[in-house]
Every structure is written in C-alpha cells, then in structure tokens.
Amino acid sequence: MNGRRVARLLAPVLLAATGAVSGAQIQATVTGADGKPVTQAVVTLKPTGNSPVPEGNPKSVVMDQVDKEFVPLVVPVQAGGAVSFPNKDNIRHHVYSFSAPKTFELKLYSGVPSKPVVFDKPGVITLGCNIHDWMVGYLFVTDTPWFGKTGADGSVSIDAPPGEYTVRVWHPWSSAMAEQKVRTDAAPAKLAFRLSVVPPPVPARK
Amino acid sequence: MIRFARLEVRIVVFFVILLICMQGVMFTLVTASGQHIAERRVREELATGERLFRRLVDQSNRRLSDAASVLAADFGFREAVATRDLGTIQSVLRNHGARISADVVLLADIEGMPLADTLDEGHSGAGLPQVSDLLAAARDKGKAQAITLIGGVPHQVVVVPVLAPVPIAWVAMGFKLDNRAARDLQDVTALQVSFLSRRPGDGWRMHASTLPEQARVPLLHSASRQSTLDTFSFIDVGDDHYATLVPVLGEGSEGRVVAVLQRSLLEGLEPFHRLRNILAVLAVVSIVLSIAGSMLIARSVTRPVGRLVTTARRIQDGDYPEHVAVERSDEIGELASSFNHMLDGIKQRESQILRLAYEDALTGLPNRAMLHDRLTQALSSARRTASPVSVMVMGLDRFKEVNETLGHPIGDRVLREVAVRLQGVLRESDTVARLGGDEFAILLPTGDSERVQNVMRRIVATLETPIVIDDQAIDVGGSIGVASFPDHSDGADTLLRQADMAMSLAKQANSGYAIYDPAQDDGRRGHLSLLGELRRAVERDELNLHFQPKLDLATGAVHRAEALVRWQHPVRGFVPPVEFIPFAERTGYIRQVTRWVVERAILQAGEWHRAGRSITISANVSTRDLMTPDLVNLVTGGLQRHGTPASLLCLEITESGFMDDPTRALETLEQLHALGVRLSIDDFGTGYSSLAYLKKLPVQELKIDRAFVMHMVTDRDDATLVRSTIELGHNLGLEVVAEGVEDAASLDMLRVLGCNEAQGYFISKPLPADRFEQWLDQRGSAASAAA
C-alpha cells in the first residue's frame, strides 16, 4: 500500500485535530513486529476511572474514493461526526458497510453524495464497494475526542489535558489492540507501541 | 486310379496343412500381440482417463469455487450474514446450492463456528469439524478446496470467504462423491471409478463405485492387503484383470480419500477377441474353401489324366478308341491334344506297318501273309456253307530271262503290269496276291470248277498280249496251278502247296494250266515226317549205296559204276529214291544226302582201289550242291581221308542244274575238274542247255536220258535223237553213256551207234557192294572163260 502518499494527504487533518486542544502532548510511536514504523494506526486516549469525557464537537471528515480505492485506508472519527464519501473517479461507486456500529449504503453514485453519513456509535466500520470488491476502507469511530493516526514515521502527537489515560492503538491489519496507561502532566509523554501488523493478501483488482 | 486319388489327397493335405499352419501362426501372433496391445492400450486409456478424471475434478472445483464465490459476493447474502439473518442465510445457501446441485453448503463465521448449513435437520452443524482443516487453509490463502469426509462421506469441498469486503464468514460448498458422481466420471473417462477412504487407524471403506457388485469385494480385499494402495497395479476379479490407478484425492486429519480408476483388461481385449473370433471363422471358412478348391483343382488334373490313362491302357491293349475329348485350353488340354495326335500317329503307323506286313511293296497287291489270312477266312466260312474255295498259283514263264536281259527295273514294271492285268479279270471279292519272285496267287472265295476254268482261261488270255514297256514288247506267259476246297484239301497251307505243285506241273508240261492231281503228288504222304526220318536215316546209316555197272561197249569190260542211294526204312522197309530224292531236293536236305553219297562213294572207290579193283564210281550231285563251295571241300577232304585217287570219282550233274546260275556252276565244276574228278552230264536232252555253254563245261562224259534209250529200238525219232546225241558228244570230245538199257537189241544198237558205255537192268540192276564184287568176279571168270 502506498502509505507515504496517504500520510501526506492526511497531514493537515491531523494537525487540525491535534491543535484543537491545548494541554499535555502525548507522542506515540508504533512499530511492527519487525521494528518498522506502522502507519495508519489509530491511537486513542481515554481517561481512566470515571473521569468524564468531554462532549466534543465532532468534526466532519472525508473518505475519498480515488482510483478505485478508499483514500486514506483509515479515517478516525469521533462518534457523532459525519463522514462524506466523495467519488473522485469518473465511474460510479456503491459504498456500503455491514459493520455493527453502523450499516449503511450509498447506492451507485458519482461525485459527492448529497448528505454525509453520521456515525453515532464508536467502533470499527469496514467500508466496501459493492462494485469493486477489492476496495476496503476503515472508519474508526471513537468515543473520545483525543485520538490521532500515525504518519509515515509511525508516530503521532495528541494534545490532551493532563491526566491519567488509557492509550489504545488499533490498526486494521492487526487482530488485537495495544494498550498502555499513562499519566500526563505538562511535559510531553512519549509512548512506544509494538503492534503485529499483517497485511492482508493483495486482492485482485479488476 | 488309386495313385491319382493319392495325388489328389496329397495336394489337398498339403494345402490344408499349409493353411492351418499359416492360420495358426497368425492366430498366435494376433493373440499374443493382442494381449500386449490390449495391456498397453489399457494402461494408456487408464492414464488418459486419469488425466480426464483430474480435469473433471478440477472442473468441479471450479464450478464449486465459482458458485461459492458468486454466493459470497452476493450483496444481500453478505448483508444477511453481516446482520446474522439466519433464515435468509439458510434460504440463500439452499438456493445457490441448488444452482449447481451442490450436495452441501455451509456457512461459518470468521472464527469457523457454524452459522448455517443445508444439511438435514439432524446433521446440522456436523459438517464443520471436518472442514476445519480447509478453513485454516482458506484463512491462509483466501480460499481452499479439498476432497474430504463430511459425515463420513467423501465430498469435494471448496471454501471461500464472505467479504464485506474483508472476510466476515466462510462459505463451504461441496459435491458428494457418490455413485452418481462415479457414474458421471465413468461416462467421460470410460473407466471404472470407485471412491475409497480410510480414517486413521481404520480400514479402507468403499463409498461409491461403478464396478459390478462382484468386483467390489476383490478390490477391497486387494486394498486391505496393502497399507497404501499402489499407484498402479492389476487386480484380479474372477476371469478379469483390472488395470488400476489410485490417485489420492484428499489427505487430511479426517483420513485419506482416494479414487480407484480401473480399466477391465477383458474389455480392452474385447476387440481382439472379436478379431480372433472373426479370424477363427475366416480360418474355418478358408480351410473348407481350400479343401474344396484344391480338391476341385486336383480333380481337374487327376480326372483328365485318369481318362488319358484309361485310354492309354486301351491303346496298349491294341484297342484304338476315339479321341479323348479336349475340353480345356490349359496344359491338361494340351496333353490331351498331344495324346490325340499320338493316337493318330500310332494308328497311322500301325496301318502302315500292317500294310507293309500284308502288302507287296512292288505291286501293292496283298502278300503271301495276307493271302494266307484271307484264304483261312474264306475256308472257315466255306466250311459252314459247304461252298467251294479255289486258290491258284501262277508263275510267269521266262521271267528270269526278262530280268537278265532287260534288267530288274523292267522286270519290276512287268510284274506291276501283270498285277494290273490279273486284277482286271477278277471280281472285287477275289484276291490277287504276289507270293514273291514271279509267282502270283489268286484266291477265288466262291465259284465252282466252271468259274475256275473260266478265270484260268481269261488269265492266260490276258497274258497273251505282250506287255509293252518303253516301246519294247515283252512276251510273258504264265503257268497256273489250281487247288480247290473241298476237293483237294481243307487247309490253307496244303491248298497253296497243291496249287504250287500243279503250277510246277503245268510249267513242266508247258500246258498253261493244271488242276491239282493227287496222283502226281509225291509229297502227299506226310513229307514233314519223312524229312525227320530221312535225317535220322542219314545219322543212323539207314541209307546204303547200290552200284550199277557201266559196261564198256568197245571192250565189254566194266570199269565204272553209278552209285545209287537206297533207303532201308526200319518200319516201312525199302523206300524207293523217287519217293524221297525229289522231296529232299525241294526241302534242301538233298545237300546232306549228297554229302553222304559222295563220302560213301569215295570210301568205296578207295576200298576197291586198295583191293585191286579200279572202279570209277559216279555219284549224283544236285543243282544246289553246285552253288556252294561245300562240294569242292567235301570232295577234296574225302579223297584225302580215304586215300582215293580223284580219277576214281565221277560226279554226275543234271543238265538243268547249270542253268539257274551258270557262272557259279561253272566255277564249281572247274575246281572239281582241277582236282582230277571225272564229270558227267546226267539226263542229257531233257534240259535246254545251249551247245555253246555245254562246250565250255569241263566235263568228260555225257549221259543220254533213259527216256530216249528205252524206246529207241521201236521209235525212230528216239533212235535219231540217241544217234545224233552220241555224235554230238563225240564231236565235243566227250564219252557218251546210255542209261536205261533193258534189252539186248538196245545194247546192240548202241554198240553200233558207237556209244561208249551202257547202263541198265539188262546189264545189271544196282547191287550192294559185296554182290557187285561177286557180279564182277563172275563176269571176270566168265570173260576169262569166254576168252
């Protein structure tokens, strides 16, 4: 997968997300079993205990379809946020999801669908195209406003108020999530995650 | 015929054995190579079948895979799976399974837990554990396919993921490998297909098979004897062998599933067996045909050959049949045709030989043999009808002179002309034959004496006209003798002899013709036995010599005598010379008689000479004796042996004896004369010798025939003859002797005529030697007394 290109495209979005909250900064670096950086991993921070999770203003995000692929592979979104699925190809797509948190389908369309889809429940939404079986995309719906996605270097910085957090790392190609607890203060905390990532067999494109 | 039948059998047996051998060899070759080819073909078919089988399995896999993929990709189905809408899921599984007649369709969640299946109520969920191996493989490779046991039954199963779009569940779809599947595979591969499985620690089980019931048990037996089935082997089932290939279909924790592909060798051999049967029928048919054919051909050879043999045997027996029918143009036909030519040739040559045997070459008349045959025939038929048969013998007069003076070619033409003339005066039924030389015979198979006389007159008349050859008129008369049946004899030989004798008489008498007179026949009384007896007489000394003195008319002395042969037969008594001398002359036996007489005369002359009696003894020599050198040898030897002076032997030769071969006779006489033997001409006056010839003869004496002397006293002619003969003799410088002096008057007359010597009964009859001596002694004493 051309992860480098995905990272470049997503960079402004991440900056926007991280820059929204002022506070402590948590820098997480995810590497695979082979020690190489893992990109497109979603890192979430959830306050431990009964610390309330502030109701954020979930941002709308975009999951493009470019050259018969979902771009990027993974899009994190806070629950209640809307995702639009603009079709940048000159053919039509039929985007669907049978995932438990949200099932929907955008029947054959081109261009930008009139309404974005709002995802209320947290969880992983696997996106497919009924026309192009190999197209796979993931929406990671979080129940916390503090989240980020690793870049090409496998690291992400998340600003969050100081406190005690459970940091989880998810990646579509890993069967398990990595998790660490961290207490933050003013100083930035650096966390390293090791996640076994197995790319799925490359499906045949047609 | 048996030999030819054997030839026929030989031909038939040879060809049939040859054919049987060829068929046998062919049969063996076909059977052996058939077995070989069939085995190889069965192996090839098996290999081909296996390839087909594997392709079919692949095809099934693809069908399953395609169908499962289509199912897994169905949006509604995915939605149902995602939402765990089990009712919908089950119906979709059934629906899609039915599309390709899948026997089983399963759905498991992504962890492999069963969600739904098309199995029967009781077995629901039972299938999955068996496909867990497959799920693991599918997880690795995205999809998996295998032949494995589901519910103890081998299934061909394909597992594909349900993608939404990542795998959210597994769909397994499978065909049961049952008898139907086996039959379908058999239809395409033409192999016997069986499915066997073996669970770990268990025995082989058979799940499906196209084999006939009785072949399944041996297969299981064979399988159970081996822990793993050989990839290739022959398995015996009753009379049949099955070439067997065992591709392994599936190997898993559930056990091993194999297909057993088999091809019956018997089926593979079946075309060859059919060929063999056809060959067997062909062999029988061709053997039967070849027997029939070779018999036909053999018969077509042996039958005509047999006919030729039969014909040849008839020819051998002298029976000349018709031609053998020539129906064919082949070698046999040529043989028959040549055979016919040969038959013609033989017939022709035989008739020629017959002609030569029965025909006189010169005149074309029948010869003596044929005349004899016809005469015999005529006699045998005449005996039945009691009709007369006459046979004539004609001798030409003066023919010898014609030959001598005009040459044989003219003589031959004369004979031919005579033959033509004779035929001209006879009927068709009469036979004219040439007996040889100048003698002809005429057979009158019918006709009385009047006709005979008539014919004889006509023959004489026809020969009176001179025969003109090359402008030269030749006068040949004929003398004919006749003998008739039944008057004279009833045998062919006798009649001919009688006719011949009559002819001789006619010739002697110059009478033209004569009918046989038994009174004149001295040969009547069994000449043949006489010949034998005469021979015996010479050998046994039954003959003896009598001596008749010759009286010297001038001196009255006797210095000479004629030796005359006498035959004292032990049974018949005295046989007069006239009864056997002419006969001996005719048969040629006279030579032996002459020999005997001359020998005895020399002996006697020698004895008397030594006793002081100088008597010259005359011996009669026949004409025949003059023709051989024997006589000279005999005389020379005799004179030497007995010490007799040649002057004491006188040989008397009949005048007519010279004339047959004067040169030869003269030669002999010259030699005798040179010896000093006295020579005398006997019976002078009866022959026709010319005086010129007479003059040349070295003779010293001339004897006047008794016929003239006996009647000279009464007959003036005879007296004249005697007188002129004496004068002739004297003029030729010969002494003249008269025989037949029977009275004193004759003796006196002869003395007056100047005849030198006289001989006759008046002087003395012939006397035996001793009595002749006595007679001489008496005369001597009488003479001396008279003196």
Coordinates of C-alpha atoms in Angstrom, one line a residue, chain B residues 23 26-27 30-31 266 269-286:
Chain B
Q23 CA -3.7 -69.6 -39.7
M26 CA -1.4 -65.7 -37.5
F27 CA -3.8 -66.7 -34.7
V30 CA -2.8 -61.9 -33.2
T31 CA -3.5 -63.3 -29.7
L266 CA -11.1 -58.2 -20.7
L269 CA -9.1 -57.4 -25.1
E270 CA -12.6 -57.5 -26.4
P271 CA -11.8 -56.0 -29.8
F272 CA -9.0 -58.5 -30.1
H273 CA -11.3 -61.3 -29.1
R274 CA -13.7 -60.2 -31.7
L275 CA -10.9 -60.1 -34.2
R276 CA -9.8 -63.5 -33.0
N277 CA -13.3 -64.9 -33.5
I278 CA -13.5 -63.4 -36.9
L279 CA -10.1 -64.9 -37.7
A280 CA -11.3 -68.2 -36.4
V281 CA -14.4 -68.1 -38.6
L282 CA -12.2 -67.0 -41.5
A283 CA -9.8 -69.8 -40.9
V284 CA -12.5 -72.4 -40.9
V285 CA -14.1 -70.9 -44.0
S286 CA -10.8 -70.6 -45.8

